CSV table of C-alpha atoms in Angstrom, one decimal:
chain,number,residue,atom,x,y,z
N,1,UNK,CA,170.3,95.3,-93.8
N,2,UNK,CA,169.2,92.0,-92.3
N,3,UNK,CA,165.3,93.3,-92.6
N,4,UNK,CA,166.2,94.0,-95.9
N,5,UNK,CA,167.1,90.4,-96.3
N,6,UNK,CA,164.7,88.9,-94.6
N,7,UNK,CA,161.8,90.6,-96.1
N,8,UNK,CA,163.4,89.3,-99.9
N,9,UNK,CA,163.5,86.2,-99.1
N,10,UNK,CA,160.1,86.3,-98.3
N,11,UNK,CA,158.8,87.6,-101.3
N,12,UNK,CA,160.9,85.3,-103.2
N,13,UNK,CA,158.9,82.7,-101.0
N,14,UNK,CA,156.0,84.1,-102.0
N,15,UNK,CA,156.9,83.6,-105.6
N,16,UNK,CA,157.9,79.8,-105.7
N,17,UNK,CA,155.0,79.4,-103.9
N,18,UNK,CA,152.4,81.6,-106.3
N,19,UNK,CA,154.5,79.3,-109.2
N,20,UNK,CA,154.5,76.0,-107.4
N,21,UNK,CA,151.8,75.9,-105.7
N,22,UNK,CA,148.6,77.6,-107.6
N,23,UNK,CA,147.0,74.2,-108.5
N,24,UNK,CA,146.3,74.0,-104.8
N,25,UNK,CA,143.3,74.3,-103.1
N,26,UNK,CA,144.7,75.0,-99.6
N,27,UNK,CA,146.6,77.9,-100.1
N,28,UNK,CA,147.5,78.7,-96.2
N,29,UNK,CA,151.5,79.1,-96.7
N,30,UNK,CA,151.2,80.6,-99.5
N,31,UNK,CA,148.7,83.5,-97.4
N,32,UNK,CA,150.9,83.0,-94.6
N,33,UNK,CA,154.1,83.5,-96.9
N,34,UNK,CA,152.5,86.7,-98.5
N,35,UNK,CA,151.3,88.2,-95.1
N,36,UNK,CA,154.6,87.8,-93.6
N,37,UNK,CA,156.5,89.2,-96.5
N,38,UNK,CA,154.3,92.6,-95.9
N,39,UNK,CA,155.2,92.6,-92.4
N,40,UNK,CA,158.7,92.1,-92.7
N,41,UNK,CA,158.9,95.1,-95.5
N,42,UNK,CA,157.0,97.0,-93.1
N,43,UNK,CA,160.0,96.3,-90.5
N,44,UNK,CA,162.6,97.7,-93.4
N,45,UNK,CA,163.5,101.2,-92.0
N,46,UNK,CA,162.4,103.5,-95.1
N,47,UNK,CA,159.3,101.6,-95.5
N,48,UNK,CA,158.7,101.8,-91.9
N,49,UNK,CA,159.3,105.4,-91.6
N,50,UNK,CA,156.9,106.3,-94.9
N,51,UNK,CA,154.4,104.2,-93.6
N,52,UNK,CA,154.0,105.5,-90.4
N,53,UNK,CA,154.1,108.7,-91.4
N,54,UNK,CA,150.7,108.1,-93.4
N,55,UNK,CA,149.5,107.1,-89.9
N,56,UNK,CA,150.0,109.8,-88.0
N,57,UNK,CA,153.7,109.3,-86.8
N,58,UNK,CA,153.3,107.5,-83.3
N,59,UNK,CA,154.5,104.0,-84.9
N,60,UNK,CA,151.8,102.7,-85.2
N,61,UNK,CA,153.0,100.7,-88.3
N,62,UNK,CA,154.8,98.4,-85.3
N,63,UNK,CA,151.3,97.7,-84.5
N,64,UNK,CA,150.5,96.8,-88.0
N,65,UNK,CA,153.8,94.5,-88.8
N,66,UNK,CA,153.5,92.6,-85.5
N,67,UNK,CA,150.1,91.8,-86.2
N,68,UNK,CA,150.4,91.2,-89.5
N,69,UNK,CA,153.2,88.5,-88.3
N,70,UNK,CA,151.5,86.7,-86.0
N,71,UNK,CA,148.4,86.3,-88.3
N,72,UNK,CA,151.6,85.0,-90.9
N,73,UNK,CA,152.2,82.7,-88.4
N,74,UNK,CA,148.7,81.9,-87.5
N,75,UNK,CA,148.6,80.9,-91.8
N,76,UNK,CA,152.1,79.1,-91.2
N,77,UNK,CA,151.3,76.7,-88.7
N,78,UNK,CA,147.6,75.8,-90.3
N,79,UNK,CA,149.3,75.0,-93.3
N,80,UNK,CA,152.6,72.6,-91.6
N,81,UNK,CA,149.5,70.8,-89.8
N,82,UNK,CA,147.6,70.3,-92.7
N,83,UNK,CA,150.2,68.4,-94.7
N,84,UNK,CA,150.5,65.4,-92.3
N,85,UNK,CA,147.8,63.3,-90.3
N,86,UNK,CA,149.9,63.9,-87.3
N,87,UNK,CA,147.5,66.9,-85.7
N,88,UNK,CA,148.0,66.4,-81.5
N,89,UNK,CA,145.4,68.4,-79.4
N,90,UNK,CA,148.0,70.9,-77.9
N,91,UNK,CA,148.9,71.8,-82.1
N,92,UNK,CA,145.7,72.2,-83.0
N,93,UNK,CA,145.2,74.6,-80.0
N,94,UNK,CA,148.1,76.1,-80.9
N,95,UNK,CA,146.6,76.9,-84.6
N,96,UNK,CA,143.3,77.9,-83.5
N,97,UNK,CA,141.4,81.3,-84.2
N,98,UNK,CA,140.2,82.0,-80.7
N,99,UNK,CA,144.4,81.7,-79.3
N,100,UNK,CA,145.0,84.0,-82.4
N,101,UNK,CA,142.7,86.7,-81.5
N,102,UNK,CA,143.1,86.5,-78.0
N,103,UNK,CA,146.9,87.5,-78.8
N,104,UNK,CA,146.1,90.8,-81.3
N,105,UNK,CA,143.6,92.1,-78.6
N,106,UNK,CA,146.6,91.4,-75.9
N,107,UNK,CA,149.7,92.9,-78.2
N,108,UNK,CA,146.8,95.9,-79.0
N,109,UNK,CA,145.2,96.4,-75.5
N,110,UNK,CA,149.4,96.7,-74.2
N,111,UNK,CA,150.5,98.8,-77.5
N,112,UNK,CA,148.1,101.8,-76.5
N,113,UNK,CA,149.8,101.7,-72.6
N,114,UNK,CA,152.9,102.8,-74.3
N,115,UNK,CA,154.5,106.5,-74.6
N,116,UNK,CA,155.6,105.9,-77.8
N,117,UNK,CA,156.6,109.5,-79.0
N,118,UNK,CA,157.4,109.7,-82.7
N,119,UNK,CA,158.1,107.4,-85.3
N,120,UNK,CA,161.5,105.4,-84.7
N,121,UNK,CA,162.9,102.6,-86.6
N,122,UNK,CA,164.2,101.6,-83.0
N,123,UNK,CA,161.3,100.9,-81.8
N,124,UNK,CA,162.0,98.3,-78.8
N,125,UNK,CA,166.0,99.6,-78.1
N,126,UNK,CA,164.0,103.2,-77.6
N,127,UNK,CA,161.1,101.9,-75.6
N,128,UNK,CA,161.2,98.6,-74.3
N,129,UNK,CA,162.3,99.7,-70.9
N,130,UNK,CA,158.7,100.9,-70.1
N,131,UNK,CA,156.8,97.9,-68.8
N,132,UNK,CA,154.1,98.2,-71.3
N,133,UNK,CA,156.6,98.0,-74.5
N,134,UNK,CA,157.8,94.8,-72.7
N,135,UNK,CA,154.7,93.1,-72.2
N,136,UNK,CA,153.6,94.1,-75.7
N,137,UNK,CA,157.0,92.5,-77.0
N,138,UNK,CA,156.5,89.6,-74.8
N,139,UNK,CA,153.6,88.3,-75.7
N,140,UNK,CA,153.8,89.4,-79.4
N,141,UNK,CA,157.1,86.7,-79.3
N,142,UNK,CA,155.2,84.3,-76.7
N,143,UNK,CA,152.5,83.8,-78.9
N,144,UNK,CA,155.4,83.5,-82.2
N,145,UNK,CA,157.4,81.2,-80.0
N,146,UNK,CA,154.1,78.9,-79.0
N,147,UNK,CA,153.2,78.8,-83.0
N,148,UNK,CA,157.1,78.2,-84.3
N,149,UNK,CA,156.9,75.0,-81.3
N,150,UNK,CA,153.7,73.3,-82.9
N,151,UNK,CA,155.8,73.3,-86.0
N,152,UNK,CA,158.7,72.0,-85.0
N,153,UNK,CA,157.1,69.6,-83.6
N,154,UNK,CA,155.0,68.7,-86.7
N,155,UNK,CA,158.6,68.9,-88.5
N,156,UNK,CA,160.2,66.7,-86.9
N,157,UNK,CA,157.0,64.0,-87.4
N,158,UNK,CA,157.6,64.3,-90.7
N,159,UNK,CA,161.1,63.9,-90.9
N,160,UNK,CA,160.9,60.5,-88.9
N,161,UNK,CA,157.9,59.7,-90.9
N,162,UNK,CA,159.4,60.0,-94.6
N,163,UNK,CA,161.6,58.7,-96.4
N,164,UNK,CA,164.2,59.1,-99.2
N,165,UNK,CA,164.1,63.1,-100.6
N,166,UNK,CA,161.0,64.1,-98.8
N,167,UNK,CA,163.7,64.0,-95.8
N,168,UNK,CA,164.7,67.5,-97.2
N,169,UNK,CA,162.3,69.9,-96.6
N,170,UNK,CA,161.2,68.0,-93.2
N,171,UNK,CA,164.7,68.8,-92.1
N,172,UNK,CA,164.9,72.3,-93.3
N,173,UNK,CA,161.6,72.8,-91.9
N,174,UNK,CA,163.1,71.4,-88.6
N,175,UNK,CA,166.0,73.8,-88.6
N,176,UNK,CA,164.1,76.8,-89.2
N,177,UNK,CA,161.7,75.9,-86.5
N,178,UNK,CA,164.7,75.2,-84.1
N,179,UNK,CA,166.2,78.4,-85.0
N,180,UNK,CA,162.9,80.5,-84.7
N,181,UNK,CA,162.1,79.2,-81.0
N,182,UNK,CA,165.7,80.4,-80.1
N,183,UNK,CA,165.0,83.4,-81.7
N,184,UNK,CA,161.4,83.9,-79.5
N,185,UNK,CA,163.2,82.9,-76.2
N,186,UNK,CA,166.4,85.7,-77.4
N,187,UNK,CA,164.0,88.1,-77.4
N,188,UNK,CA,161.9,87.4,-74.6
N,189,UNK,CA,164.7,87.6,-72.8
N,190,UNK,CA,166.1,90.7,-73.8
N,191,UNK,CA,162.6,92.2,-72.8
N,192,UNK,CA,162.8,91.4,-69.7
N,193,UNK,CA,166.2,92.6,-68.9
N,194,UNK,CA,165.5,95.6,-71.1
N,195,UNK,CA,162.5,96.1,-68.8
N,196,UNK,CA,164.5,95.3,-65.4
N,197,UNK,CA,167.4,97.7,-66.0
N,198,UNK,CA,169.9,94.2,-67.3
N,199,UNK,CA,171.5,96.1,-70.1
N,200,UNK,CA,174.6,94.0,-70.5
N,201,UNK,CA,172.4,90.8,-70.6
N,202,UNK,CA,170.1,92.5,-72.8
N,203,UNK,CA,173.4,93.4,-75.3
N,204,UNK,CA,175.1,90.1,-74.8
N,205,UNK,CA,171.8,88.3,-76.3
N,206,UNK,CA,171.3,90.9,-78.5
N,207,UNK,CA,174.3,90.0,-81.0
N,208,UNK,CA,172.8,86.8,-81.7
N,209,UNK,CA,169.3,88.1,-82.8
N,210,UNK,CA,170.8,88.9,-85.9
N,211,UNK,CA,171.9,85.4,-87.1
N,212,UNK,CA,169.0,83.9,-85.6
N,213,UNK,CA,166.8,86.0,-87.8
N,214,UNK,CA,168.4,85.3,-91.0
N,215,UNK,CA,169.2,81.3,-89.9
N,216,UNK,CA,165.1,81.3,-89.0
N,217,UNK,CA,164.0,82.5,-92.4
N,218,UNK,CA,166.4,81.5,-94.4
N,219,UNK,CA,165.9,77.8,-93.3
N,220,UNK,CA,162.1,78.1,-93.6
N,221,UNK,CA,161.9,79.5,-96.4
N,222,UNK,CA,164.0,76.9,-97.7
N,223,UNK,CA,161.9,74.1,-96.4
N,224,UNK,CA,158.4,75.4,-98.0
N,225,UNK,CA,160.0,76.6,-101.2
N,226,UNK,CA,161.9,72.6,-101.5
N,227,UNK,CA,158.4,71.0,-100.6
N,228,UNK,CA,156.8,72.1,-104.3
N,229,UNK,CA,159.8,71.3,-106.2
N,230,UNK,CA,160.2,67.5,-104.1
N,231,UNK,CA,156.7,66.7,-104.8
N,232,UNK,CA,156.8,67.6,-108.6
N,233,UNK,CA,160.3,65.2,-108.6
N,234,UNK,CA,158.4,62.2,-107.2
N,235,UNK,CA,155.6,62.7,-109.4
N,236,UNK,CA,157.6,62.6,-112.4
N,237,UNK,CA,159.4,59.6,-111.4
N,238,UNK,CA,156.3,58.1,-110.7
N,239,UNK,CA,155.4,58.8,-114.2
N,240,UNK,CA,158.4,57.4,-115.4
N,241,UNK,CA,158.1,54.5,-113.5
N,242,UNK,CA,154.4,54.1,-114.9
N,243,UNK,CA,155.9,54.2,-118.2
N,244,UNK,CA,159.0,51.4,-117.5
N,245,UNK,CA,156.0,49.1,-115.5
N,246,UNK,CA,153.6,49.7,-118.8
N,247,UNK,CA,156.3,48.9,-121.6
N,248,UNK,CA,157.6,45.7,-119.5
N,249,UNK,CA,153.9,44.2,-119.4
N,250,UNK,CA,153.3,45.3,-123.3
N,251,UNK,CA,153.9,42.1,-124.5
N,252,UNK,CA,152.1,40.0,-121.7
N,253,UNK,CA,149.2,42.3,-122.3
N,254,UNK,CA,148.9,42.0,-126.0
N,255,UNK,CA,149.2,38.0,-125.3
N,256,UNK,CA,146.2,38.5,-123.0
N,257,UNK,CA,144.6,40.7,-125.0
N,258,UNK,CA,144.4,38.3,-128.1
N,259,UNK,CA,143.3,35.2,-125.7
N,260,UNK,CA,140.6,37.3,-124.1
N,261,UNK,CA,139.7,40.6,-125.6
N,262,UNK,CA,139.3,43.7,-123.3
N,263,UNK,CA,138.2,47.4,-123.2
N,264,UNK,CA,140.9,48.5,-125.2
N,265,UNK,CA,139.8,46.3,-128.7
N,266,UNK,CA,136.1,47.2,-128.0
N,267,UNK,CA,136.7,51.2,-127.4
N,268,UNK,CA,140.9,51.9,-128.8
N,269,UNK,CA,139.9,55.7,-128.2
N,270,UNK,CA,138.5,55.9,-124.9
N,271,UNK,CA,141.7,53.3,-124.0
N,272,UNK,CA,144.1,55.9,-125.9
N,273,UNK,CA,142.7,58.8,-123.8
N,274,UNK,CA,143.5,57.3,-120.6
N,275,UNK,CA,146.6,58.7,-118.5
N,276,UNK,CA,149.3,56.7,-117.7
N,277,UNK,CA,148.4,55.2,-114.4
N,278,UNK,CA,145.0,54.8,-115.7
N,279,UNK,CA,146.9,52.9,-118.8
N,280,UNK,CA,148.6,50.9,-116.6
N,281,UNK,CA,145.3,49.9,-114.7
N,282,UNK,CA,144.0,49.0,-117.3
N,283,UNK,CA,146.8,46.8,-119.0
N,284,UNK,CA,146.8,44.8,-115.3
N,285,UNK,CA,142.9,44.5,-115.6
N,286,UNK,CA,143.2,42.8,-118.9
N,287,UNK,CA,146.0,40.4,-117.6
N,288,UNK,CA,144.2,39.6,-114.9
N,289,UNK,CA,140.8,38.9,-116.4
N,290,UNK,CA,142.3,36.5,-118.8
N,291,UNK,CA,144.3,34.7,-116.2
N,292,UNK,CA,141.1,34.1,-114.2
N,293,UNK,CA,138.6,33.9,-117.1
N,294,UNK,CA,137.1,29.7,-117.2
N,295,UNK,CA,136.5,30.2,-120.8
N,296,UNK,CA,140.3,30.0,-121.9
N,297,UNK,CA,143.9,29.3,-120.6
N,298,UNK,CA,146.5,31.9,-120.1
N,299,UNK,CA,149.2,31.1,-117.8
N,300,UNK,CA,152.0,33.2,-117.1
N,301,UNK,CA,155.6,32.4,-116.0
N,302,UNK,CA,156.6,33.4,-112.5
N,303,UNK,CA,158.9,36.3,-113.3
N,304,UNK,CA,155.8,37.7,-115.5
N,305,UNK,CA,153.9,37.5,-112.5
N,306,UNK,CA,155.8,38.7,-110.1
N,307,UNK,CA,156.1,41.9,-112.6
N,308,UNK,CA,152.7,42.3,-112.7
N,309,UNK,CA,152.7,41.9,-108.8
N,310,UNK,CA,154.6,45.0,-108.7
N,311,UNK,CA,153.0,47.3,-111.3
N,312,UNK,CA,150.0,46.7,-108.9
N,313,UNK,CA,152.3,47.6,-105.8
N,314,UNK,CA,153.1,50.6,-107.9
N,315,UNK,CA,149.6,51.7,-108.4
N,316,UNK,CA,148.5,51.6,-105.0
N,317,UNK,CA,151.3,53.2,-103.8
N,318,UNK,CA,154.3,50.9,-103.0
N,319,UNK,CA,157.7,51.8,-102.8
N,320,UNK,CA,158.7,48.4,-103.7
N,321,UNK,CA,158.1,49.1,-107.6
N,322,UNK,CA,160.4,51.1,-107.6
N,323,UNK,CA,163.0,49.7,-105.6
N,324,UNK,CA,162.6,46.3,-108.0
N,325,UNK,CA,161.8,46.9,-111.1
N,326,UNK,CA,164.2,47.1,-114.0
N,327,UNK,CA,165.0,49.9,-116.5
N,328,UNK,CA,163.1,49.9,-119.9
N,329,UNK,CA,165.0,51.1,-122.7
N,330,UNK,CA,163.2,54.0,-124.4
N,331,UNK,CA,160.6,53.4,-127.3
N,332,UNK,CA,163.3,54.5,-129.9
N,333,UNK,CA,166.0,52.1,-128.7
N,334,UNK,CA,163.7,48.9,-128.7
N,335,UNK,CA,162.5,50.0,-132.3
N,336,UNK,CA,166.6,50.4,-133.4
């Protein structure tokens, strides 16, 4: 049931992202979210048992999901580091091919040491207390737990590094990394006292591997699906806020437009085309050239200027605009 769970959320992760994320040219979670979501089907127990009976019936499918995980992972935590600036040596070592390969040949080179009979949907609570199903187990989960690390702490640079809504997915992202490196260290545990005969340890930890599972997933799946939907917010009230700064320097503009004409009386089309940000570059252009053109005089009051000190805040980036600047009413109002 809780596979079950865990492997639809990940393909509903996988299609926020495909929606939400297909104008981008680094498409890392999204790979990561889509090779994840096959091994967590894998680990469903009638796709489990189907599958490895294709392969011959010694579970080898375990094989397949686990690697198939950590390369998910490997996709994961490229794709957290590539969204901030924040990229310390030990992440990026972390992230790196050679670590990655170094673990498949490990979890491989161990899988083959184990009797593993037939195919069981059990596959560690029937094995793991032969030495080679622990190490296999151990550094499969070592390698998880070093990767779900990096990006907690790239998470929690972000969080402390943003502000306003863009808190969200940082947090969520946090949350889910916090639960997934309780979730390694559960189960590393567990192998070992699976291993060294500790059932009742193994048992006590093992009622919380269930929660953590769906606390891990659910959190992170949270985190990358919000990150699309955050972004597209901002840009719209960015948009909006292009607009408002645009319609409150209209009438300044046209005064500097008549003093000193511009682009936009010598080409109105090319001027029409432009987007709003470019619009709104080049109604500040225009002020500004006829404020500091010799040939005439345009002065402008203070609050006009401190307006069109803002709208150039906005454009390069500046919170202040939009902290400061006042509502415009929309075209139709101003017209009634």
């Amino acid at each position: 049931m809780i596979q079950t769970l865990v492997a639809t959320l990940m393909w509903a992760l996988v299609a926020s992202l495909l929606i939400f994320r297909r104008k981008r040219t680094d498409r890392s979670i999204t790979y990561a979210a889509l090779t994840i979501a096959i091994a967590m089907t894998l680990n469903v127990d009638a796709a489990y048992s189907a599958v490895d009976r294709l392969l011959g019936g010694t579970n080898l499918a375990t094989l397949i999901a686990d690697a198939l995980l950590m390369t998910g992972l490997f996709f994961l935590g490229r794709g957290v580091m590539k969204t901030g600036e924040y990229r310390p040596r030990l992440v990026r070592a972390a992230v790196s091919i050679p670590v990655l390969l170094v673990a498949l040949l490990a979890i491989t080179a161990s899988f083959l040491l184990i009797d593993r009979g037939t195919t069981t949907t059990r596959f560690m609570i029937d094995l793991g207390a032969q030495p080679a199903a622990a190490v296999y187990s151990i550094i499969n989960f070592t390698y998880c737990l070093v990767i779900v690390v990096a990006m907690l702490v790239l998470a929690i640079r972000q969080y402390r590094h943003n502000t306003g809504i863009q808190h969200l997915p940082a947090a969520l992202l946090s949350l889910g990394s916090a639960f997934g490196v309780a979730l390694c260290l559960a189960v590393i545990v567990m192998d070992v006292a699976h291993a060294t005969g500790h059932l009742d340890l193994m048992h006590t930890i093992q009622s919380a591997y269930d929660p953590l599972s769906v606390l891990t997933f659910v959190f992170l799946c949270a985190g990358f699906a919000i990150q699309p939907a955050v972004r597209r917010a901002q840009h719209r009230a960015r948009q909006r806020q292009t607009v408002a700064l645009t319609a409150q320097l209209e009438s300044l503009w046209h005064q500097a437009t008549r003093a000193r004409p511009g682009l936009s009386q010598a080409d109105p089309l090319a001027a029409s085309s432009e987007d709003p940000e470019g619009h709104l570059h080049r109604v500040i252009v225009e002020i500004r050239d006829a404020m500091i053109d010799p040939r005439i005089t345009f002065d402008i009051s203070t609050d006009d200027r401190d307006l069109l000190e803002r709208a150039e805040s906005h454009l390069v980036g500046s919170d202040s605009a939009l902290a400061t600047t006042s509502p415009v009413p929309y075209v139709e109002e101003r017209e009634s």
